[in-house]
Amino acid sequence: MAEVQHGPPSGPSNIADSSNNPTCMALFKALPGKVLLPASNGYSASLKSYFSLQEAEITPYCVVSPANEQDVSTAIKILAAPDSTTKFAIRGGGHTVWKGSANIEDGVTIDMRAINAIEVSENKTVTSVGAGALWRDVYSVLDAMGLATSGGRAAQVGVGGLTTGGGLSFFSARFGFVCDNVLSFDIVLADGTLVSANASSNSDLWVALRGGSNNFGVVTRFHLRTFPQVPFYGGQVFYQIKTAPQQIDAFAKLAGAADFDENASLITSFSYTAQGGAIQNSLKYPSATLNTKPAVFQPFFDIGSQLGQTMRVSNVTDFTTEQGAFSPDGFRQLYRTTTFKNSRPFLDRVYTLWDTTIPTIKPIPGIQWALSIQPIPPTITSRSAPLGGNSLGLSPTDDGPLVNCLLTATWNNTADDELAQTTAVKLFNDIEKEARFQNKPSLYHPYKYLNYADGGQDVIGGYGTNVRNRLRRVSRKYDPRGVFQRQVTGGFKLWKPEELVKGVQEGGTAGTSTE
């Protein structure tokens, strides 16, 4: 059995290269005290802070730790100089799990975590958050003031990646995706200039950043819509796995309700560990007035064979801390996602397909293998347009009630990476094939929620051709040399590598001559 690995390798392979790397040396000179080289304590701490071991094992030539927007600008001017070919990565909270998503081998990683200041406007309607902050930092400030904002549901998740990837929150049915609630972005572009993107300035970039991820520059600050919020009812309920049929029935009815309750937040998870199977419902009801058990969740409370529950009245900090505790750092991780239309029979089938994978992954030491489903009703998708629009490509009228489906897996050893990955890929290929071809009309939807997607999934293509082409036009406008397509290899790109034109000069296009 392979030894369990709980951190990055103790001897980075590129230490010698780093000391002679001209880009790192230029950064070291331009940003004294803010460039971390291998073998330094700061470098090791940066790597160990990643959520997944796959990311923590990557050893960049150096890590840049900017303290402010000017530092980011200085770094980008060096990294994106016309004669530079240095690859670089941008990391906020470091919670994306797939290898190379926010760290880079043989390149430079920009670690944004020091840019984490949180400021609430005098009228308490806007919270300005540094791109390196975690959601727990935001909520601890806002809870104390009787306020909230749409944000992540696990405390240790970073603000930057979740927000530019779309973002689902406890408040999504009331206020839409997290990105819909960004009033303005502060962003450093490829030429090092700092601009604001909002409804009145660079509005095309503003909409592009609402789901377009790291394709346009380095966001340094988010200005988030903020609202009053009292403590509310929520928690977790755990059940025996044999209740799956009742759970699916209750879920399908809630997800498909024509009058979806705008305060209802639900994630249903079916999980397997070495101890066996279980079901977990994460239930939140962030009403501004009701802090008792809501009727919309009664079908779940009525299901028997409960193993325990944590239902209570509390605040966002407490609920997100609880949610985050189910996903500890220090393990090998995998996420994969898809979307389909709400259907009680098909949900049954998805559960069965997941259940049939358990014999395959059961031998993996330390395996935790969970399938989670959550509603994306028109109540959520209809919020975007009145708030300025986003780039997710979802339509409340055309799509109807949707279901997000997520596989999360953790395990101990590198030797089991391939088995976990191939099993996950096959499972989701099977789910999508059946959604497409074995249901009339098709239940398949191309949308892939970026924050749950695996690196090989086509997130941008899932937004639809029109959105993808619009994002490409915005990229050409604000990043004409394609720096964030060519040199930033992590994330989900607007062009496939083979589509990019080689040797594009400033003033040219970032991709092929066609859309």
Short mmCIF file of C-alpha atoms in Angstrom, two decimals:
data_model
loop_
_atom_site.label_atom_id
_atom_site.label_comp_id
_atom_site.label_asym_id
_atom_site.label_seq_id
_atom_site.Cartn_x
_atom_site.Cartn_y
_atom_site.Cartn_z
CA MET A 1 0.00 0.00 0.00
CA ALA A 2 1.31 3.45 -0.90
CA GLU A 3 2.13 5.82 1.93
CA VAL A 4 -0.53 8.43 2.68
CA GLN A 5 0.62 11.86 1.53
CA HIS A 6 -0.42 14.89 3.56
CA GLY A 7 1.48 17.79 2.03
CA PRO A 8 3.62 19.03 -0.85
CA PRO A 9 6.91 17.29 -1.56
CA SER A 10 9.68 18.32 0.81
CA GLY A 11 12.18 18.91 -1.98
CA PRO A 12 10.80 20.96 -4.90
CA SER A 13 12.37 19.77 -8.12
CA ASN A 14 12.91 23.24 -9.52
CA ILE A 15 14.83 24.93 -6.69
CA ALA A 16 17.98 25.27 -8.75
CA ASP A 17 16.01 26.50 -11.75
CA SER A 18 14.20 29.09 -9.61
CA SER A 19 17.36 30.72 -8.37
CA ASN A 20 18.38 31.35 -11.97
CA ASN A 21 14.96 32.04 -13.43
CA PRO A 22 15.08 35.54 -14.95
CA THR A 23 11.37 36.22 -14.45
CA CYS A 24 11.51 35.35 -10.75
CA MET A 25 14.63 37.45 -10.35
CA ALA A 26 12.93 40.41 -12.06
CA LEU A 27 9.92 40.02 -9.79
CA PHE A 28 12.17 39.64 -6.74
CA LYS A 29 13.86 42.93 -7.59
CA ALA A 30 10.64 44.81 -8.39
CA LEU A 31 8.68 43.51 -5.38
CA PRO A 32 11.13 43.15 -2.50
CA GLY A 33 9.87 40.92 0.27
CA LYS A 34 6.89 39.76 -1.79
CA VAL A 35 8.43 37.02 -3.94
CA LEU A 36 8.77 33.62 -2.28
CA LEU A 37 11.44 31.24 -3.55
CA PRO A 38 11.58 27.47 -3.00
CA ALA A 39 12.97 26.36 0.37
CA SER A 40 11.56 29.49 2.04
CA ASN A 41 8.95 29.15 4.76
CA GLY A 42 6.53 31.39 2.88
CA TYR A 43 6.79 29.28 -0.26
CA SER A 44 6.08 26.07 1.65
CA ALA A 45 3.19 27.69 3.52
CA SER A 46 1.63 28.81 0.25
CA LEU A 47 1.72 25.30 -1.17
CA LYS A 48 0.40 23.67 2.00
CA SER A 49 -2.59 26.02 2.03
CA TYR A 50 -4.21 24.48 -1.07
CA PHE A 51 -7.36 22.43 -0.54
CA SER A 52 -6.32 19.44 -2.67
CA LEU A 53 -3.05 17.55 -2.55
CA GLN A 54 -2.95 17.61 -6.35
CA GLU A 55 -2.52 21.38 -6.21
CA ALA A 56 -0.23 21.35 -3.17
CA GLU A 57 2.24 19.04 -4.92
CA ILE A 58 2.90 21.49 -7.77
CA THR A 59 6.12 23.49 -7.37
CA PRO A 60 6.23 26.83 -9.23
CA TYR A 61 9.51 28.59 -9.88
CA CYS A 62 8.41 31.22 -7.36
CA VAL A 63 5.29 32.58 -5.67
CA VAL A 64 4.36 36.26 -5.81
CA SER A 65 2.42 37.50 -2.78
CA PRO A 66 1.12 40.98 -3.68
CA ALA A 67 -0.08 43.23 -0.86
CA ASN A 68 -2.14 45.61 -2.99
CA GLU A 69 -3.36 46.38 -6.49
CA GLN A 70 -0.15 48.18 -7.43
CA ASP A 71 1.85 45.06 -6.61
CA VAL A 72 -0.43 43.04 -8.89
CA SER A 73 0.07 45.59 -11.65
CA THR A 74 3.85 45.45 -11.24
CA ALA A 75 3.83 41.66 -11.40
CA ILE A 76 1.61 41.55 -14.48
CA LYS A 77 3.76 44.08 -16.34
CA ILE A 78 6.72 41.74 -15.88
CA LEU A 79 4.90 38.46 -16.49
CA ALA A 80 2.97 39.75 -19.51
CA ALA A 81 5.73 41.80 -21.10
CA PRO A 82 5.71 41.48 -24.91
CA ASP A 83 8.84 39.32 -24.87
CA SER A 84 7.72 37.13 -21.96
CA THR A 85 6.65 33.53 -22.40
CA THR A 86 6.51 32.71 -18.69
CA LYS A 87 3.41 30.80 -17.71
CA PHE A 88 1.67 31.91 -14.54
CA ALA A 89 -1.22 30.96 -12.29
CA ILE A 90 -3.61 33.04 -10.19
CA ARG A 91 -4.88 31.70 -6.88
CA GLY A 92 -7.30 33.16 -4.39
CA GLY A 93 -8.57 30.74 -1.75
CA GLY A 94 -6.98 27.77 -3.51
CA HIS A 95 -10.09 25.59 -3.24
CA THR A 96 -10.37 24.39 -6.86
CA VAL A 97 -9.26 20.79 -6.73
CA TRP A 98 -7.88 19.77 -10.12
CA LYS A 99 -4.16 19.83 -10.77
CA GLY A 100 -2.96 23.06 -12.37
CA SER A 101 -6.18 24.98 -11.81
CA ALA A 102 -4.57 27.66 -9.63
CA ASN A 103 -0.93 26.59 -9.35
CA ILE A 104 1.70 25.90 -11.99
CA GLU A 105 4.78 23.80 -12.55
CA ASP A 106 7.67 25.60 -14.28
CA GLY A 107 5.99 28.98 -13.95
CA VAL A 108 4.99 31.66 -11.43
CA THR A 109 2.01 31.56 -9.08
CA ILE A 110 0.37 34.80 -7.94
CA ASP A 111 -0.99 34.17 -4.44
CA MET A 112 -3.67 36.80 -3.81
CA ARG A 113 -4.39 35.92 -0.18
CA ALA A 114 -2.76 39.02 1.29
CA ILE A 115 -5.28 41.23 -0.55
CA ASN A 116 -8.11 40.41 1.82
CA ALA A 117 -9.43 43.66 3.32
CA ILE A 118 -13.19 43.88 3.88
CA GLU A 119 -14.99 47.22 4.03
CA VAL A 120 -18.71 47.92 4.43
CA SER A 121 -20.14 51.12 3.00
CA GLU A 122 -21.57 53.73 5.36
CA ASN A 123 -25.11 53.01 4.21
CA LYS A 124 -24.49 49.25 4.62
CA THR A 125 -25.54 48.34 1.08
CA VAL A 126 -22.11 47.49 -0.40
CA THR A 127 -19.30 45.32 0.93
CA SER A 128 -15.91 45.68 -0.77
CA VAL A 129 -13.83 42.52 -0.51
CA GLY A 130 -10.25 41.84 -1.50
CA ALA A 131 -9.87 39.02 -4.00
CA GLY A 132 -7.78 36.94 -1.60
CA ALA A 133 -10.37 36.84 1.19
CA LEU A 134 -12.23 33.71 2.24
CA TRP A 135 -15.98 33.71 2.72
CA ARG A 136 -15.57 33.08 6.45
CA ASP A 137 -13.74 36.42 6.67
CA VAL A 138 -16.63 38.18 4.94
CA TYR A 139 -19.36 36.56 7.01
CA SER A 140 -17.68 37.23 10.35
CA VAL A 141 -17.75 40.94 9.55
CA LEU A 142 -21.29 41.01 8.18
CA ASP A 143 -22.92 38.78 10.81
CA ALA A 144 -21.75 41.15 13.53
CA MET A 145 -23.55 43.99 11.71
CA GLY A 146 -26.82 42.12 11.03
CA LEU A 147 -25.97 41.99 7.31
CA ALA A 148 -25.29 39.39 4.63
CA THR A 149 -24.25 39.05 1.00
CA SER A 150 -24.63 36.25 -1.50
CA GLY A 151 -21.53 34.10 -1.16
CA GLY A 152 -20.11 30.63 -0.77
CA ARG A 153 -21.66 28.00 1.47
CA ALA A 154 -18.38 26.58 2.82
CA ALA A 155 -16.41 28.95 5.02
CA GLN A 156 -12.95 28.10 3.66
CA VAL A 157 -13.80 28.77 0.01
CA GLY A 158 -12.22 31.84 -1.59
CA VAL A 159 -14.23 34.85 -2.73
CA GLY A 160 -12.45 35.30 -6.06
CA GLY A 161 -12.84 31.96 -7.78
CA LEU A 162 -16.36 31.26 -6.60
CA THR A 163 -17.65 34.68 -7.64
CA THR A 164 -16.12 34.80 -11.12
CA GLY A 165 -17.29 31.20 -11.65
CA GLY A 166 -20.94 32.06 -11.03
CA GLY A 167 -21.46 31.03 -7.43
CA LEU A 168 -24.42 29.45 -5.65
CA SER A 169 -25.40 30.64 -2.17
CA PHE A 170 -28.00 30.15 0.54
CA PHE A 171 -29.66 33.26 -0.93
CA SER A 172 -29.66 32.30 -4.62
CA ALA A 173 -33.43 31.84 -4.92
CA ARG A 174 -33.88 35.41 -3.63
CA PHE A 175 -30.93 37.14 -5.28
CA GLY A 176 -29.62 34.91 -8.08
CA PHE A 177 -26.08 33.66 -8.52
CA VAL A 178 -23.30 35.19 -6.45
CA CYS A 179 -21.88 36.87 -9.57
CA ASP A 180 -25.22 38.61 -10.17
CA ASN A 181 -24.62 40.55 -6.96
CA VAL A 182 -21.25 42.03 -7.92
CA LEU A 183 -21.85 45.75 -8.40
CA SER A 184 -18.31 46.37 -9.58
CA PHE A 185 -15.02 44.56 -10.16
CA ASP A 186 -11.57 46.12 -9.76
CA ILE A 187 -9.29 44.31 -12.21
CA VAL A 188 -5.70 44.53 -13.45
CA LEU A 189 -5.58 43.96 -17.21
CA ALA A 190 -2.81 42.33 -19.24
CA ASP A 191 -1.01 45.65 -19.78
CA GLY A 192 -0.94 46.28 -16.02
CA THR A 193 -3.62 48.95 -15.93
CA LEU A 194 -6.21 48.89 -13.16
CA VAL A 195 -9.80 49.47 -14.24
CA SER A 196 -13.25 49.16 -12.76
CA ALA A 197 -15.94 47.12 -14.49
CA ASN A 198 -19.54 47.88 -13.64
CA ALA A 199 -22.84 48.89 -15.19
CA SER A 200 -21.57 52.31 -16.27
CA SER A 201 -17.88 51.66 -16.96
CA ASN A 202 -16.53 48.75 -19.03
CA SER A 203 -19.96 47.14 -18.79
CA ASP A 204 -19.08 44.40 -21.30
CA LEU A 205 -16.20 43.33 -19.08
CA TRP A 206 -18.50 43.50 -16.02
CA VAL A 207 -20.91 40.99 -17.56
CA ALA A 208 -18.03 38.81 -18.84
CA LEU A 209 -16.55 38.53 -15.36
CA ARG A 210 -19.89 37.26 -14.09
CA GLY A 211 -19.07 33.66 -14.91
CA GLY A 212 -16.10 34.18 -17.25
CA SER A 213 -13.51 33.32 -14.61
CA ASN A 214 -9.82 34.23 -15.01
CA ASN A 215 -9.88 34.92 -18.75
CA PHE A 216 -9.64 38.72 -18.72
CA GLY A 217 -7.25 39.86 -16.01
CA VAL A 218 -6.58 39.63 -12.29
CA VAL A 219 -9.53 40.79 -10.21
CA THR A 220 -8.27 42.51 -7.08
CA ARG A 221 -11.51 43.59 -5.41
CA PHE A 222 -15.23 42.81 -5.51
CA HIS A 223 -17.95 45.28 -4.55
CA LEU A 224 -20.89 43.15 -3.42
CA ARG A 225 -24.55 43.98 -2.92
CA THR A 226 -25.33 43.73 0.80
CA PHE A 227 -28.64 43.38 2.65
CA PRO A 228 -30.01 43.04 6.22
CA GLN A 229 -30.17 39.46 7.51
CA VAL A 230 -31.26 38.09 10.86
CA PRO A 231 -30.29 34.62 12.17
CA PHE A 232 -32.27 31.93 10.38
CA TYR A 233 -33.25 28.28 10.47
CA GLY A 234 -30.98 25.63 8.99
CA GLY A 235 -28.62 22.73 9.47
CA GLN A 236 -28.08 19.14 8.40
CA VAL A 237 -30.23 16.01 8.61
CA PHE A 238 -28.66 12.56 8.17
CA TYR A 239 -30.48 9.40 7.09
CA GLN A 240 -29.90 5.76 6.33
CA ILE A 241 -29.12 5.08 2.68
CA LYS A 242 -32.26 2.95 2.32
CA THR A 243 -34.35 6.15 2.34
CA ALA A 244 -33.04 7.14 -1.11
CA PRO A 245 -36.43 6.70 -2.87
CA GLN A 246 -38.21 8.98 -0.37
CA GLN A 247 -35.39 11.53 -0.58
CA ILE A 248 -35.54 11.63 -4.37
CA ASP A 249 -39.30 12.01 -4.30
CA ALA A 250 -39.15 14.95 -1.86
CA PHE A 251 -36.30 16.54 -3.80
CA ALA A 252 -38.04 16.31 -7.19
CA LYS A 253 -41.22 17.85 -5.82
CA LEU A 254 -39.39 20.77 -4.22
CA ALA A 255 -37.12 21.34 -7.25
CA GLY A 256 -40.03 21.28 -9.69
CA ALA A 257 -42.47 23.43 -7.75
CA ALA A 258 -44.02 26.14 -9.92
CA ASP A 259 -43.99 28.45 -6.91
CA PHE A 260 -40.47 27.62 -5.72
CA ASP A 261 -39.95 29.08 -2.25
CA GLU A 262 -37.41 31.89 -2.63
CA ASN A 263 -35.97 31.18 0.82
CA ALA A 264 -35.39 27.46 0.27
CA SER A 265 -31.81 26.24 -0.05
CA LEU A 266 -31.28 22.48 -0.40
CA ILE A 267 -28.41 20.11 -1.16
CA THR A 268 -29.13 16.38 -1.03
CA SER A 269 -26.05 14.14 -0.86
CA PHE A 270 -25.73 10.38 -1.19
CA SER A 271 -22.39 9.25 0.21
CA TYR A 272 -20.27 6.15 0.57
CA THR A 273 -17.32 5.63 2.91
CA ALA A 274 -15.69 2.55 4.38
CA GLN A 275 -18.33 2.73 7.12
CA GLY A 276 -21.13 2.36 4.58
CA GLY A 277 -23.68 4.60 2.90
CA ALA A 278 -25.68 7.55 4.22
CA ILE A 279 -27.75 10.47 3.00
CA GLN A 280 -27.37 14.07 4.09
CA ASN A 281 -29.70 17.00 3.49
CA SER A 282 -28.27 20.46 3.90
CA LEU A 283 -31.33 22.63 4.57
CA LYS A 284 -31.28 26.41 4.95
CA TYR A 285 -34.17 28.88 5.08
CA PRO A 286 -32.68 32.40 5.23
CA SER A 287 -35.97 34.27 5.59
CA ALA A 288 -35.80 37.82 6.90
CA THR A 289 -38.61 37.07 9.34
CA LEU A 290 -39.20 33.32 9.88
CA ASN A 291 -36.78 31.51 12.17
CA THR A 292 -38.77 28.34 12.81
CA LYS A 293 -39.12 25.09 10.87
CA PRO A 294 -40.43 25.99 7.37
CA ALA A 295 -43.23 23.99 5.76
CA VAL A 296 -41.30 23.61 2.50
CA PHE A 297 -38.87 21.19 4.20
CA GLN A 298 -41.52 19.15 6.03
CA PRO A 299 -41.40 16.26 3.51
CA PHE A 300 -37.72 15.77 4.41
CA PHE A 301 -38.39 15.94 8.15
CA ASP A 302 -41.13 13.33 7.72
CA ILE A 303 -38.72 10.74 6.29
CA GLY A 304 -37.86 8.14 8.90
CA SER A 305 -34.60 6.28 9.63
CA GLN A 306 -32.80 9.47 10.61
CA LEU A 307 -29.27 9.09 11.95
CA GLY A 308 -29.07 12.57 13.45
CA GLN A 309 -29.60 16.26 12.75
CA THR A 310 -28.18 19.69 13.58
CA MET A 311 -31.20 21.89 12.76
CA ARG A 312 -31.13 25.19 14.63
CA VAL A 313 -31.38 28.98 14.32
CA SER A 314 -27.97 30.50 13.65
CA ASN A 315 -25.99 32.81 11.37
CA VAL A 316 -24.15 32.48 8.07
CA THR A 317 -20.72 32.12 9.70
CA ASP A 318 -21.89 29.15 11.76
CA PHE A 319 -23.69 27.42 8.90
CA THR A 320 -20.80 27.80 6.45
CA THR A 321 -18.31 26.60 9.06
CA GLU A 322 -20.42 23.49 9.55
CA GLN A 323 -20.71 22.92 5.80
CA GLY A 324 -16.99 23.38 5.28
CA ALA A 325 -16.13 20.87 8.00
CA PHE A 326 -17.40 18.08 5.75
CA SER A 327 -14.58 18.86 3.27
CA PRO A 328 -11.25 18.95 5.15
CA ASP A 329 -7.95 19.86 3.51
CA GLY A 330 -5.06 17.45 3.14
CA PHE A 331 -6.43 14.76 0.82
CA ARG A 332 -6.54 13.93 -2.85
CA GLN A 333 -9.71 15.44 -4.28
CA LEU A 334 -11.95 15.19 -7.31
CA TYR A 335 -15.01 17.16 -8.42
CA ARG A 336 -17.11 16.53 -11.52
CA THR A 337 -20.45 18.06 -12.47
CA THR A 338 -23.31 18.07 -14.93
CA THR A 339 -26.79 19.57 -15.26
CA PHE A 340 -30.09 18.08 -16.36
CA LYS A 341 -33.77 18.91 -16.25
CA ASN A 342 -35.70 17.99 -13.14
CA SER A 343 -37.32 14.55 -13.50
CA ARG A 344 -38.27 12.16 -10.73
CA PRO A 345 -37.64 8.99 -12.84
CA PHE A 346 -34.30 10.29 -14.11
CA LEU A 347 -33.13 11.20 -10.61
CA ASP A 348 -33.79 7.59 -9.68
CA ARG A 349 -31.66 6.51 -12.61
CA VAL A 350 -28.81 8.89 -11.69
CA TYR A 351 -28.79 7.48 -8.16
CA THR A 352 -28.66 3.93 -9.54
CA LEU A 353 -25.76 4.77 -11.85
CA TRP A 354 -23.84 6.26 -8.92
CA ASP A 355 -24.63 3.27 -6.72
CA THR A 356 -23.25 0.86 -9.32
CA THR A 357 -19.83 2.57 -9.16
CA ILE A 358 -19.33 1.74 -5.49
CA PRO A 359 -17.89 -1.77 -6.01
CA THR A 360 -15.27 -0.23 -8.29
CA ILE A 361 -14.07 2.47 -5.88
CA LYS A 362 -14.66 0.52 -2.66
CA PRO A 363 -11.07 -0.83 -2.44
CA ILE A 364 -9.53 2.68 -2.54
CA PRO A 365 -8.04 3.51 0.90
CA GLY A 366 -9.74 6.48 2.55
CA ILE A 367 -12.37 6.80 -0.17
CA GLN A 368 -15.28 9.17 0.33
CA TRP A 369 -17.55 9.09 -2.72
CA ALA A 370 -20.56 11.40 -2.69
CA LEU A 371 -23.16 12.39 -5.25
CA SER A 372 -24.94 15.67 -4.51
CA ILE A 373 -27.96 17.19 -6.22
CA GLN A 374 -29.39 20.67 -5.82
CA PRO A 375 -32.14 22.63 -7.57
CA ILE A 376 -31.50 25.44 -10.04
CA PRO A 377 -35.09 26.66 -10.50
CA PRO A 378 -36.19 29.57 -12.70
CA THR A 379 -36.47 31.50 -9.43
CA ILE A 380 -32.65 31.63 -9.47
CA THR A 381 -31.97 32.10 -13.17
CA SER A 382 -34.60 34.84 -13.56
CA ARG A 383 -32.74 37.13 -11.13
CA SER A 384 -29.83 37.82 -13.46
CA ALA A 385 -31.30 40.04 -16.18
CA PRO A 386 -32.74 42.68 -13.81
CA LEU A 387 -29.33 42.85 -12.13
CA GLY A 388 -27.44 43.46 -15.37
CA GLY A 389 -27.01 39.94 -16.73
CA ASN A 390 -24.31 37.31 -16.45
CA SER A 391 -22.34 34.96 -18.72
CA LEU A 392 -23.70 31.59 -17.61
CA GLY A 393 -26.05 31.12 -20.56
CA LEU A 394 -29.09 30.06 -18.52
CA SER A 395 -32.65 31.01 -19.44
CA PRO A 396 -35.53 30.88 -16.93
CA THR A 397 -38.09 30.53 -19.71
CA ASP A 398 -36.29 28.05 -21.98
CA ASP A 399 -34.63 25.84 -19.38
CA GLY A 400 -37.27 25.38 -16.70
CA PRO A 401 -36.33 23.69 -13.40
CA LEU A 402 -32.79 22.30 -13.57
CA VAL A 403 -30.78 20.05 -11.28
CA ASN A 404 -27.08 20.50 -10.62
CA CYS A 405 -25.36 17.16 -10.08
CA LEU A 406 -21.95 16.97 -8.40
CA LEU A 407 -19.59 14.13 -7.59
CA THR A 408 -17.05 14.80 -4.84
CA ALA A 409 -14.38 12.28 -3.95
CA THR A 410 -11.48 12.19 -1.52
CA TRP A 411 -8.89 9.48 -1.02
CA ASN A 412 -5.42 8.98 0.40
CA ASN A 413 -2.92 7.82 -2.18
CA THR A 414 -1.55 8.97 -5.52
CA ALA A 415 -1.66 5.40 -6.78
CA ASP A 416 -5.47 5.56 -6.80
CA ASP A 417 -5.80 8.78 -8.80
CA GLU A 418 -6.40 7.04 -12.12
CA LEU A 419 -9.06 4.70 -10.79
CA ALA A 420 -10.98 7.52 -9.10
CA GLN A 421 -10.73 9.71 -12.20
CA THR A 422 -11.71 7.10 -14.78
CA THR A 423 -14.64 5.93 -12.64
CA ALA A 424 -15.91 9.49 -12.27
CA VAL A 425 -15.58 10.22 -15.99
CA LYS A 426 -17.43 7.06 -16.94
CA LEU A 427 -20.21 7.77 -14.44
CA PHE A 428 -20.84 11.24 -15.82
CA ASN A 429 -20.55 10.09 -19.41
CA ASP A 430 -23.26 7.53 -18.62
CA ILE A 431 -25.46 10.12 -16.89
CA GLU A 432 -25.18 12.56 -19.78
CA LYS A 433 -25.69 9.86 -22.41
CA GLU A 434 -28.90 8.70 -20.78
CA ALA A 435 -30.10 12.29 -20.25
CA ARG A 436 -29.54 12.98 -23.97
CA PHE A 437 -30.68 9.85 -25.71
CA GLN A 438 -32.84 7.73 -23.43
CA ASN A 439 -35.37 10.37 -22.49
CA LYS A 440 -37.93 11.99 -24.80
CA PRO A 441 -37.66 14.94 -24.78
CA SER A 442 -34.00 15.08 -23.82
CA LEU A 443 -33.26 15.98 -20.20
CA TYR A 444 -29.66 16.97 -20.92
CA HIS A 445 -28.48 20.53 -20.37
CA PRO A 446 -24.98 21.64 -21.46
CA TYR A 447 -24.41 23.98 -18.50
CA LYS A 448 -21.51 22.97 -16.27
CA TYR A 449 -21.27 24.88 -13.00
CA LEU A 450 -17.68 26.12 -13.18
CA ASN A 451 -16.90 25.86 -9.48
CA TYR A 452 -17.70 22.13 -9.49
CA ALA A 453 -16.18 21.26 -12.86
CA ASP A 454 -13.20 19.02 -13.49
CA GLY A 455 -10.38 20.37 -15.62
CA GLY A 456 -11.31 18.42 -18.74
CA GLN A 457 -14.94 19.53 -18.81
CA ASP A 458 -16.12 22.08 -21.38
CA VAL A 459 -17.47 24.79 -19.10
CA ILE A 460 -17.30 27.69 -21.55
CA GLY A 461 -18.86 25.64 -24.35
CA GLY A 462 -21.67 24.78 -21.96
CA TYR A 463 -22.59 28.46 -21.75
CA GLY A 464 -23.67 28.28 -25.38
CA THR A 465 -22.21 29.55 -28.64
CA ASN A 466 -23.54 33.09 -28.29
CA VAL A 467 -22.09 33.58 -24.82
CA ARG A 468 -18.78 31.99 -25.77
CA ASN A 469 -18.42 34.26 -28.79
CA ARG A 470 -19.27 37.32 -26.67
CA LEU A 471 -16.64 36.33 -24.12
CA ARG A 472 -14.10 35.95 -26.93
CA ARG A 473 -14.88 39.43 -28.18
CA VAL A 474 -14.39 40.84 -24.69
CA SER A 475 -11.09 38.96 -24.43
CA ARG A 476 -9.87 40.44 -27.72
CA LYS A 477 -10.82 43.93 -26.55
CA TYR A 478 -9.21 43.88 -23.11
CA ASP A 479 -6.42 41.33 -23.71
CA PRO A 480 -5.52 41.69 -27.40
CA ARG A 481 -2.34 39.61 -27.12
CA GLY A 482 -4.18 36.77 -25.39
CA VAL A 483 -2.02 36.77 -22.26
CA PHE A 484 -4.74 35.19 -20.14
CA GLN A 485 -5.36 32.55 -22.80
CA ARG A 486 -1.74 31.54 -23.49
CA GLN A 487 0.22 32.26 -20.35
CA VAL A 488 -2.44 31.52 -17.72
CA THR A 489 -3.04 27.85 -18.39
CA GLY A 490 -5.25 27.15 -15.36
CA GLY A 491 -8.98 27.61 -15.36
CA PHE A 492 -11.40 27.16 -18.24
CA LYS A 493 -10.21 28.89 -21.38
CA LEU A 494 -12.19 30.61 -24.12
CA TRP A 495 -10.22 28.87 -26.86
CA LYS A 496 -8.79 25.39 -26.96
CA PRO A 497 -4.97 25.38 -27.26
CA GLU A 498 -5.13 24.19 -30.86
CA GLU A 499 -7.45 27.09 -31.75
CA LEU A 500 -5.03 29.77 -30.63
CA VAL A 501 -2.99 31.51 -33.30
CA LYS A 502 0.74 31.24 -32.70
CA GLY A 503 2.86 34.34 -32.62
CA VAL A 504 0.05 36.88 -32.24
CA GLN A 505 1.46 40.37 -31.80
CA GLU A 506 -0.02 43.25 -29.87
CA GLY A 507 -3.05 44.60 -31.67
CA GLY A 508 -3.89 41.21 -33.16
CA THR A 509 -6.53 38.77 -32.02
CA ALA A 510 -6.35 36.35 -29.15
CA GLY A 511 -7.62 33.43 -31.17
CA THR A 512 -8.58 32.30 -34.62
CA SER A 513 -10.00 34.72 -37.16
CA THR A 514 -13.42 33.16 -36.78
CA GLU A 515 -15.58 33.19 -33.65
#
